[in-house]
Amino acid sequence: NLDVIGWYAGQGIPVEVNESHQWSLRDAHDALAVATAFLAAYNAKKRGVRHYVAQFMFNTPRETSPMMDLAKMAAKRTMIEGLEDSGFAVFRQVRAGLASMPRDFDMAKGHLASSATVSQALDPHILHVVGYSEADHAITAEELIESCRIARGAVNNCLRGLPDMTADPAVRKRKDELMSEAGVLLEAIRQLGAGGSDDPWTDPGVLAAAVAEGVLDAPHFQGSSVARGAVVTRIIDGACHAVDPETGKPMTESERLKRLRMMGAAL
């Protein structure tokens, strides 16, 4: 995968790496989603990408609240755009959650418009429209055109002026918390490669070890031969947390990694 990113970079083609929401689609906790969003952009930059498309998939997991969604996406944005320089430009792409659409078409249309509205808080360059019919069937041409018109109507209204939803104190608090917790994960990955890798964040062996040892983990990996699948997550107050499997209470990343060491992980 890294070689393919490098090939596209060599052709001068913009690159989009949809790493982060693939974890969230498997019920990974928010701190991990932020860390992997950074890792994807970091690897793209290191492979020579000059124009990077950062995709922010909202409503994933589907029970996430708009407020906590914005906090997660704002944390991703800050960490990704911290990599920008004269040779690396970031373009923000927002979209509704792939698995978040209700099956009722009227409710799905409302969901599409609502998601498009909330996502405008990121001041996106691109709106990726998810068809309202996706929970029921692959979208038809007519439904796609209708979905785009719904999204256009929502965005046109937003362009008249929105309050800065990312300035909400609860959003800022959660954003700061997620960036701090993502930092703990990134440091754990760095430590996994200490002494054996010049740059653990771009080393395929180290990244694979991070998955095998459970530093990067998701509930859907239970039973996998290459991933740990030990993490338990739960939506609490609209945010996806890693929780203690016995008590159901949220755990910090330091606590989760300590538990992994007690389970025999080589951390």
PDB file of N, CA and C in Angstrom, residues 116-191:
ATOM      1  N   ALA A 116     -24.647  16.879   6.175  1.00  0.00           N
ATOM      2  CA  ALA A 116     -23.988  17.870   5.324  1.00  0.00           C
ATOM      3  C   ALA A 116     -23.861  19.208   6.042  1.00  0.00           C
ATOM      4  N   THR A 117     -24.894  19.572   6.809  1.00  0.00           N
ATOM      5  CA  THR A 117     -24.870  20.844   7.532  1.00  0.00           C
ATOM      6  C   THR A 117     -23.812  20.844   8.623  1.00  0.00           C
ATOM      7  N   VAL A 118     -23.799  19.805   9.463  1.00  0.00           N
ATOM      8  CA  VAL A 118     -22.827  19.736  10.555  1.00  0.00           C
ATOM      9  C   VAL A 118     -21.405  19.722  10.012  1.00  0.00           C
ATOM     10  N   SER A 119     -21.189  18.997   8.926  1.00  0.00           N
ATOM     11  CA  SER A 119     -19.836  18.865   8.392  1.00  0.00           C
ATOM     12  C   SER A 119     -19.284  20.169   7.826  1.00  0.00           C
ATOM     13  N   GLN A 120     -20.167  21.143   7.554  1.00  0.00           N
ATOM     14  CA  GLN A 120     -19.672  22.426   7.051  1.00  0.00           C
ATOM     15  C   GLN A 120     -18.842  23.177   8.086  1.00  0.00           C
ATOM     16  N   ALA A 121     -18.917  22.741   9.328  1.00  0.00           N
ATOM     17  CA  ALA A 121     -18.101  23.365  10.379  1.00  0.00           C
ATOM     18  C   ALA A 121     -16.612  23.155  10.130  1.00  0.00           C
ATOM     19  N   LEU A 122     -16.261  22.175   9.309  1.00  0.00           N
ATOM     20  CA  LEU A 122     -14.850  21.937   8.977  1.00  0.00           C
ATOM     21  C   LEU A 122     -14.386  22.791   7.799  1.00  0.00           C
ATOM     22  N   ASP A 123     -15.282  23.622   7.251  1.00  0.00           N
ATOM     23  CA  ASP A 123     -14.940  24.461   6.102  1.00  0.00           C
ATOM     24  C   ASP A 123     -14.329  23.604   4.999  1.00  0.00           C
ATOM     25  N   PRO A 124     -15.077  22.607   4.511  1.00  0.00           N
ATOM     26  CA  PRO A 124     -14.502  21.643   3.570  1.00  0.00           C
ATOM     27  C   PRO A 124     -14.300  22.208   2.169  1.00  0.00           C
ATOM     28  N   HIS A 125     -13.345  21.605   1.456  1.00  0.00           N
ATOM     29  CA  HIS A 125     -13.153  21.898   0.043  1.00  0.00           C
ATOM     30  C   HIS A 125     -14.062  21.020  -0.822  1.00  0.00           C
ATOM     31  N   ILE A 126     -14.394  19.821  -0.316  1.00  0.00           N
ATOM     32  CA  ILE A 126     -15.140  18.824  -1.082  1.00  0.00           C
ATOM     33  C   ILE A 126     -16.244  18.242  -0.204  1.00  0.00           C
ATOM     34  N   LEU A 127     -17.441  18.101  -0.757  1.00  0.00           N
ATOM     35  CA  LEU A 127     -18.512  17.361  -0.090  1.00  0.00           C
ATOM     36  C   LEU A 127     -18.763  16.086  -0.890  1.00  0.00           C
ATOM     37  N   HIS A 128     -18.487  14.960  -0.288  1.00  0.00           N
ATOM     38  CA  HIS A 128     -18.734  13.655  -0.895  1.00  0.00           C
ATOM     39  C   HIS A 128     -20.166  13.259  -0.515  1.00  0.00           C
ATOM     40  N   VAL A 129     -21.040  13.166  -1.498  1.00  0.00           N
ATOM     41  CA  VAL A 129     -22.445  12.890  -1.222  1.00  0.00           C
ATOM     42  C   VAL A 129     -22.683  11.380  -1.138  1.00  0.00           C
ATOM     43  N   VAL A 130     -23.234  10.939  -0.022  1.00  0.00           N
ATOM     44  CA  VAL A 130     -23.652   9.550   0.151  1.00  0.00           C
ATOM     45  C   VAL A 130     -25.144   9.482  -0.160  1.00  0.00           C
ATOM     46  N   GLY A 131     -25.534   8.618  -1.066  1.00  0.00           N
ATOM     47  CA  GLY A 131     -26.925   8.535  -1.472  1.00  0.00           C
ATOM     48  C   GLY A 131     -27.842   8.087  -0.340  1.00  0.00           C
ATOM     49  N   TYR A 132     -29.019   8.688  -0.262  1.00  0.00           N
ATOM     50  CA  TYR A 132     -29.936   8.391   0.839  1.00  0.00           C
ATOM     51  C   TYR A 132     -30.460   6.959   0.791  1.00  0.00           C
ATOM     52  N   SER A 133     -30.351   6.285  -0.349  1.00  0.00           N
ATOM     53  CA  SER A 133     -30.907   4.930  -0.490  1.00  0.00           C
ATOM     54  C   SER A 133     -29.938   3.828  -0.066  1.00  0.00           C
ATOM     55  N   GLU A 134     -28.713   4.192   0.335  1.00  0.00           N
ATOM     56  CA  GLU A 134     -27.659   3.200   0.499  1.00  0.00           C
ATOM     57  C   GLU A 134     -27.976   2.116   1.533  1.00  0.00           C
ATOM     58  N   ALA A 135     -28.811   2.407   2.519  1.00  0.00           N
ATOM     59  CA  ALA A 135     -29.149   1.384   3.517  1.00  0.00           C
ATOM     60  C   ALA A 135     -30.074   0.314   2.942  1.00  0.00           C
ATOM     61  N   ASP A 136     -30.677   0.604   1.805  1.00  0.00           N
ATOM     62  CA  ASP A 136     -31.639  -0.324   1.210  1.00  0.00           C
ATOM     63  C   ASP A 136     -31.124  -0.977  -0.070  1.00  0.00           C
ATOM     64  N   HIS A 137     -30.480  -0.172  -0.930  1.00  0.00           N
ATOM     65  CA  HIS A 137     -29.985  -0.717  -2.194  1.00  0.00           C
ATOM     66  C   HIS A 137     -28.957   0.237  -2.785  1.00  0.00           C
ATOM     67  N   ALA A 138     -28.168  -0.277  -3.733  1.00  0.00           N
ATOM     68  CA  ALA A 138     -27.211   0.572  -4.442  1.00  0.00           C
ATOM     69  C   ALA A 138     -27.964   1.675  -5.174  1.00  0.00           C
ATOM     70  N   ILE A 139     -27.443   2.865  -5.068  1.00  0.00           N
ATOM     71  CA  ILE A 139     -28.170   4.034  -5.545  1.00  0.00           C
ATOM     72  C   ILE A 139     -28.346   4.022  -7.068  1.00  0.00           C
ATOM     73  N   THR A 140     -29.500   4.498  -7.518  1.00  0.00           N
ATOM     74  CA  THR A 140     -29.765   4.668  -8.951  1.00  0.00           C
ATOM     75  C   THR A 140     -29.324   6.066  -9.370  1.00  0.00           C
ATOM     76  N   ALA A 141     -29.253   6.292 -10.664  1.00  0.00           N
ATOM     77  CA  ALA A 141     -28.851   7.604 -11.176  1.00  0.00           C
ATOM     78  C   ALA A 141     -29.804   8.697 -10.687  1.00  0.00           C
ATOM     79  N   GLU A 142     -31.101   8.407 -10.716  1.00  0.00           N
ATOM     80  CA  GLU A 142     -32.092   9.409 -10.297  1.00  0.00           C
ATOM     81  C   GLU A 142     -31.934   9.728  -8.800  1.00  0.00           C
ATOM     82  N   GLU A 143     -31.701   8.700  -7.987  1.00  0.00           N
ATOM     83  CA  GLU A 143     -31.539   8.911  -6.541  1.00  0.00           C
ATOM     84  C   GLU A 143     -30.244   9.660  -6.242  1.00  0.00           C
ATOM     85  N   LEU A 144     -29.225   9.429  -7.026  1.00  0.00           N
ATOM     86  CA  LEU A 144     -27.969  10.147  -6.830  1.00  0.00           C
ATOM     87  C   LEU A 144     -28.148  11.633  -7.126  1.00  0.00           C
ATOM     88  N   ILE A 145     -28.846  11.930  -8.223  1.00  0.00           N
ATOM     89  CA  ILE A 145     -29.103  13.332  -8.549  1.00  0.00           C
ATOM     90  C   ILE A 145     -29.927  13.992  -7.450  1.00  0.00           C
ATOM     91  N   GLU A 146     -30.937  13.286  -6.950  1.00  0.00           N
ATOM     92  CA  GLU A 146     -31.759  13.829  -5.863  1.00  0.00           C
ATOM     93  C   GLU A 146     -30.927  14.056  -4.615  1.00  0.00           C
ATOM     94  N   SER A 147     -30.061  13.107  -4.290  1.00  0.00           N
ATOM     95  CA  SER A 147     -29.191  13.237  -3.107  1.00  0.00           C
ATOM     96  C   SER A 147     -28.279  14.452  -3.238  1.00  0.00           C
ATOM     97  N   CYS A 148     -27.733  14.662  -4.422  1.00  0.00           N
ATOM     98  CA  CYS A 148     -26.860  15.812  -4.639  1.00  0.00           C
ATOM     99  C   CYS A 148     -27.633  17.125  -4.505  1.00  0.00           C
ATOM    100  N   ARG A 149     -28.884  17.141  -4.961  1.00  0.00           N
ATOM    101  CA  ARG A 149     -29.693  18.350  -4.840  1.00  0.00           C
ATOM    102  C   ARG A 149     -30.037  18.636  -3.380  1.00  0.00           C
ATOM    103  N   ILE A 150     -30.296  17.581  -2.599  1.00  0.00           N
ATOM    104  CA  ILE A 150     -30.544  17.759  -1.160  1.00  0.00           C
ATOM    105  C   ILE A 150     -29.301  18.344  -0.496  1.00  0.00           C
ATOM    106  N   ALA A 151     -28.132  17.767  -0.805  1.00  0.00           N
ATOM    107  CA  ALA A 151     -26.884  18.250  -0.215  1.00  0.00           C
ATOM    108  C   ALA A 151     -26.601  19.684  -0.637  1.00  0.00           C
ATOM    109  N   ARG A 152     -26.858  19.985  -1.905  1.00  0.00           N
ATOM    110  CA  ARG A 152     -26.629  21.350  -2.394  1.00  0.00           C
ATOM    111  C   ARG A 152     -27.521  22.352  -1.659  1.00  0.00           C
ATOM    112  N   GLY A 153     -28.767  21.950  -1.419  1.00  0.00           N
ATOM    113  CA  GLY A 153     -29.668  22.842  -0.686  1.00  0.00           C
ATOM    114  C   GLY A 153     -29.175  23.111   0.727  1.00  0.00           C
ATOM    115  N   ALA A 154     -28.678  22.071   1.385  1.00  0.00           N
ATOM    116  CA  ALA A 154     -28.157  22.241   2.745  1.00  0.00           C
ATOM    117  C   ALA A 154     -26.944  23.156   2.749  1.00  0.00           C
ATOM    118  N   VAL A 155     -26.024  22.929   1.817  1.00  0.00           N
ATOM    119  CA  VAL A 155     -24.795  23.720   1.776  1.00  0.00           C
ATOM    120  C   VAL A 155     -25.098  25.171   1.402  1.00  0.00           C
ATOM    121  N   ASN A 156     -25.982  25.383   0.441  1.00  0.00           N
ATOM    122  CA  ASN A 156     -26.331  26.754   0.058  1.00  0.00           C
ATOM    123  C   ASN A 156     -26.849  27.547   1.249  1.00  0.00           C
ATOM    124  N   ASN A 157     -27.647  26.896   2.089  1.00  0.00           N
ATOM    125  CA  ASN A 157     -28.164  27.569   3.278  1.00  0.00           C
ATOM    126  C   ASN A 157     -27.039  27.879   4.257  1.00  0.00           C
ATOM    127  N   CYS A 158     -26.110  26.913   4.417  1.00  0.00           N
ATOM    128  CA  CYS A 158     -24.993  27.114   5.336  1.00  0.00           C
ATOM    129  C   CYS A 158     -24.095  28.268   4.899  1.00  0.00           C
ATOM    130  N   LEU A 159     -23.959  28.446   3.583  1.00  0.00           N
ATOM    131  CA  LEU A 159     -23.076  29.493   3.073  1.00  0.00           C
ATOM    132  C   LEU A 159     -23.575  30.901   3.397  1.00  0.00           C
ATOM    133  N   ARG A 160     -24.805  30.999   3.856  1.00  0.00           N
ATOM    134  CA  ARG A 160     -25.318  32.306   4.279  1.00  0.00           C
ATOM    135  C   ARG A 160     -24.728  32.720   5.627  1.00  0.00           C
ATOM    136  N   GLY A 161     -24.162  31.757   6.332  1.00  0.00           N
ATOM    137  CA  GLY A 161     -23.515  32.072   7.603  1.00  0.00           C
ATOM    138  C   GLY A 161     -23.921  31.123   8.711  1.00  0.00           C
ATOM    139  N   LEU A 162     -22.938  30.419   9.248  1.00  0.00           N
ATOM    140  CA  LEU A 162     -23.161  29.501  10.359  1.00  0.00           C
ATOM    141  C   LEU A 162     -22.359  29.950  11.568  1.00  0.00           C
ATOM    142  N   PRO A 163     -22.852  29.694  12.778  1.00  0.00           N
ATOM    143  CA  PRO A 163     -22.001  29.910  13.945  1.00  0.00           C
ATOM    144  C   PRO A 163     -20.873  28.881  13.943  1.00  0.00           C
ATOM    145  N   ASP A 164     -19.791  29.185  14.623  1.00  0.00           N
ATOM    146  CA  ASP A 164     -18.652  28.270  14.685  1.00  0.00           C
ATOM    147  C   ASP A 164     -18.945  27.178  15.709  1.00  0.00           C
ATOM    148  N   MET A 165     -19.442  26.045  15.222  1.00  0.00           N
ATOM    149  CA  MET A 165     -19.801  24.954  16.125  1.00  0.00           C
ATOM    150  C   MET A 165     -18.583  24.334  16.801  1.00  0.00           C
ATOM    151  N   THR A 166     -17.406  24.457  16.179  1.00  0.00           N
ATOM    152  CA  THR A 166     -16.202  23.893  16.791  1.00  0.00           C
ATOM    153  C   THR A 166     -15.730  24.714  17.986  1.00  0.00           C
ATOM    154  N   ALA A 167     -16.319  25.905  18.190  1.00  0.00           N
ATOM    155  CA  ALA A 167     -15.937  26.742  19.335  1.00  0.00           C
ATOM    156  C   ALA A 167     -16.702  26.369  20.598  1.00  0.00           C
ATOM    157  N   ASP A 168     -17.677  25.481  20.485  1.00  0.00           N
ATOM    158  CA  ASP A 168     -18.434  25.045  21.654  1.00  0.00           C
ATOM    159  C   ASP A 168     -17.478  24.470  22.703  1.00  0.00           C
ATOM    160  N   PRO A 169     -17.605  24.859  23.972  1.00  0.00           N
ATOM    161  CA  PRO A 169     -16.672  24.383  24.998  1.00  0.00           C
ATOM    162  C   PRO A 169     -16.585  22.860  25.099  1.00  0.00           C
ATOM    163  N   ALA A 170     -17.715  22.175  24.946  1.00  0.00           N
ATOM    164  CA  ALA A 170     -17.694  20.710  25.036  1.00  0.00           C
ATOM    165  C   ALA A 170     -16.945  20.100  23.857  1.00  0.00           C
ATOM    166  N   VAL A 171     -17.092  20.714  22.693  1.00  0.00           N
ATOM    167  CA  VAL A 171     -16.371  20.235  21.506  1.00  0.00           C
ATOM    168  C   VAL A 171     -14.878  20.450  21.698  1.00  0.00           C
ATOM    169  N   ARG A 172     -14.499  21.635  22.174  1.00  0.00           N
ATOM    170  CA  ARG A 172     -13.076  21.920  22.382  1.00  0.00           C
ATOM    171  C   ARG A 172     -12.459  21.000  23.430  1.00  0.00           C
ATOM    172  N   LYS A 173     -13.192  20.748  24.487  1.00  0.00           N
ATOM    173  CA  LYS A 173     -12.670  19.874  25.537  1.00  0.00           C
ATOM    174  C   LYS A 173     -12.422  18.468  25.011  1.00  0.00           C
ATOM    175  N   ARG A 174     -13.383  17.938  24.264  1.00  0.00           N
ATOM    176  CA  ARG A 174     -13.235  16.591  23.717  1.00  0.00           C
ATOM    177  C   ARG A 174     -12.136  16.549  22.655  1.00  0.00           C
ATOM    178  N   LYS A 175     -12.042  17.586  21.844  1.00  0.00           N
ATOM    179  CA  LYS A 175     -10.978  17.654  20.844  1.00  0.00           C
ATOM    180  C   LYS A 175      -9.609  17.575  21.510  1.00  0.00           C
ATOM    181  N   ASP A 176      -9.388  18.383  22.532  1.00  0.00           N
ATOM    182  CA  ASP A 176      -8.095  18.381  23.222  1.00  0.00           C
ATOM    183  C   ASP A 176      -7.810  17.020  23.849  1.00  0.00           C
ATOM    184  N   GLU A 177      -8.850  16.416  24.413  1.00  0.00           N
ATOM    185  CA  GLU A 177      -8.701  15.096  25.024  1.00  0.00           C
ATOM    186  C   GLU A 177      -8.290  14.065  23.977  1.00  0.00           C
ATOM    187  N   LEU A 178      -8.925  14.101  22.818  1.00  0.00           N
ATOM    188  CA  LEU A 178      -8.629  13.128  21.768  1.00  0.00           C
ATOM    189  C   LEU A 178      -7.227  13.316  21.208  1.00  0.00           C
ATOM    190  N   MET A 179      -6.794  14.541  21.051  1.00  0.00           N
ATOM    191  CA  MET A 179      -5.443  14.772  20.557  1.00  0.00           C
ATOM    192  C   MET A 179      -4.402  14.265  21.550  1.00  0.00           C
ATOM    193  N   SER A 180      -4.664  14.458  22.817  1.00  0.00           N
ATOM    194  CA  SER A 180      -3.755  13.952  23.843  1.00  0.00           C
ATOM    195  C   SER A 180      -3.712  12.435  23.845  1.00  0.00           C
ATOM    196  N   GLU A 181      -4.879  11.802  23.763  1.00  0.00           N
ATOM    197  CA  GLU A 181      -4.947  10.342  23.769  1.00  0.00           C
ATOM    198  C   GLU A 181      -4.343   9.747  22.498  1.00  0.00           C
ATOM    199  N   ALA A 182      -4.546  10.411  21.368  1.00  0.00           N
ATOM    200  CA  ALA A 182      -3.920   9.956  20.128  1.00  0.00           C
ATOM    201  C   ALA A 182      -2.402  10.026  20.241  1.00  0.00           C
ATOM    202  N   GLY A 183      -1.919  11.052  20.942  1.00  0.00           N
ATOM    203  CA  GLY A 183      -0.480  11.174  21.161  1.00  0.00           C
ATOM    204  C   GLY A 183       0.088  10.004  21.944  1.00  0.00           C
ATOM    205  N   VAL A 184      -0.683   9.500  22.899  1.00  0.00           N
ATOM    206  CA  VAL A 184      -0.247   8.329  23.670  1.00  0.00           C
ATOM    207  C   VAL A 184      -0.106   7.115  22.748  1.00  0.00           C
ATOM    208  N   LEU A 185      -1.068   6.933  21.857  1.00  0.00           N
ATOM    209  CA  LEU A 185      -1.011   5.832  20.898  1.00  0.00           C
ATOM    210  C   LEU A 185       0.186   5.961  19.962  1.00  0.00           C
ATOM    211  N   LEU A 186       0.403   7.149  19.451  1.00  0.00           N
ATOM    212  CA  LEU A 186       1.516   7.357  18.531  1.00  0.00           C
ATOM    213  C   LEU A 186       2.853   7.109  19.221  1.00  0.00           C
ATOM    214  N   GLU A 187       2.961   7.504  20.467  1.00  0.00           N
ATOM    215  CA  GLU A 187       4.193   7.248  21.221  1.00  0.00           C
ATOM    216  C   GLU A 187       4.389   5.756  21.459  1.00  0.00           C
ATOM    217  N   ALA A 188       3.296   5.035  21.694  1.00  0.00           N
ATOM    218  CA  ALA A 188       3.396   3.587  21.879  1.00  0.00           C
ATOM    219  C   ALA A 188       3.909   2.913  20.609  1.00  0.00           C
ATOM    220  N   ILE A 189       3.447   3.391  19.456  1.00  0.00           N
ATOM    221  CA  ILE A 189       3.926   2.838  18.187  1.00  0.00           C
ATOM    222  C   ILE A 189       5.403   3.172  17.994  1.00  0.00           C
ATOM    223  N   ARG A 190       5.774   4.394  18.354  1.00  0.00           N
ATOM    224  CA  ARG A 190       7.185   4.774  18.256  1.00  0.00           C
ATOM    225  C   ARG A 190       8.057   3.860  19.123  1.00  0.00           C
ATOM    226  N   GLN A 191       7.567   3.562  20.315  1.00  0.00           N
ATOM    227  CA  GLN A 191       8.333   2.703  21.225  1.00  0.00           C
ATOM    228  C   GLN A 191       8.435   1.277  20.690  1.00  0.00           C
TER     229      GLN A 191
END
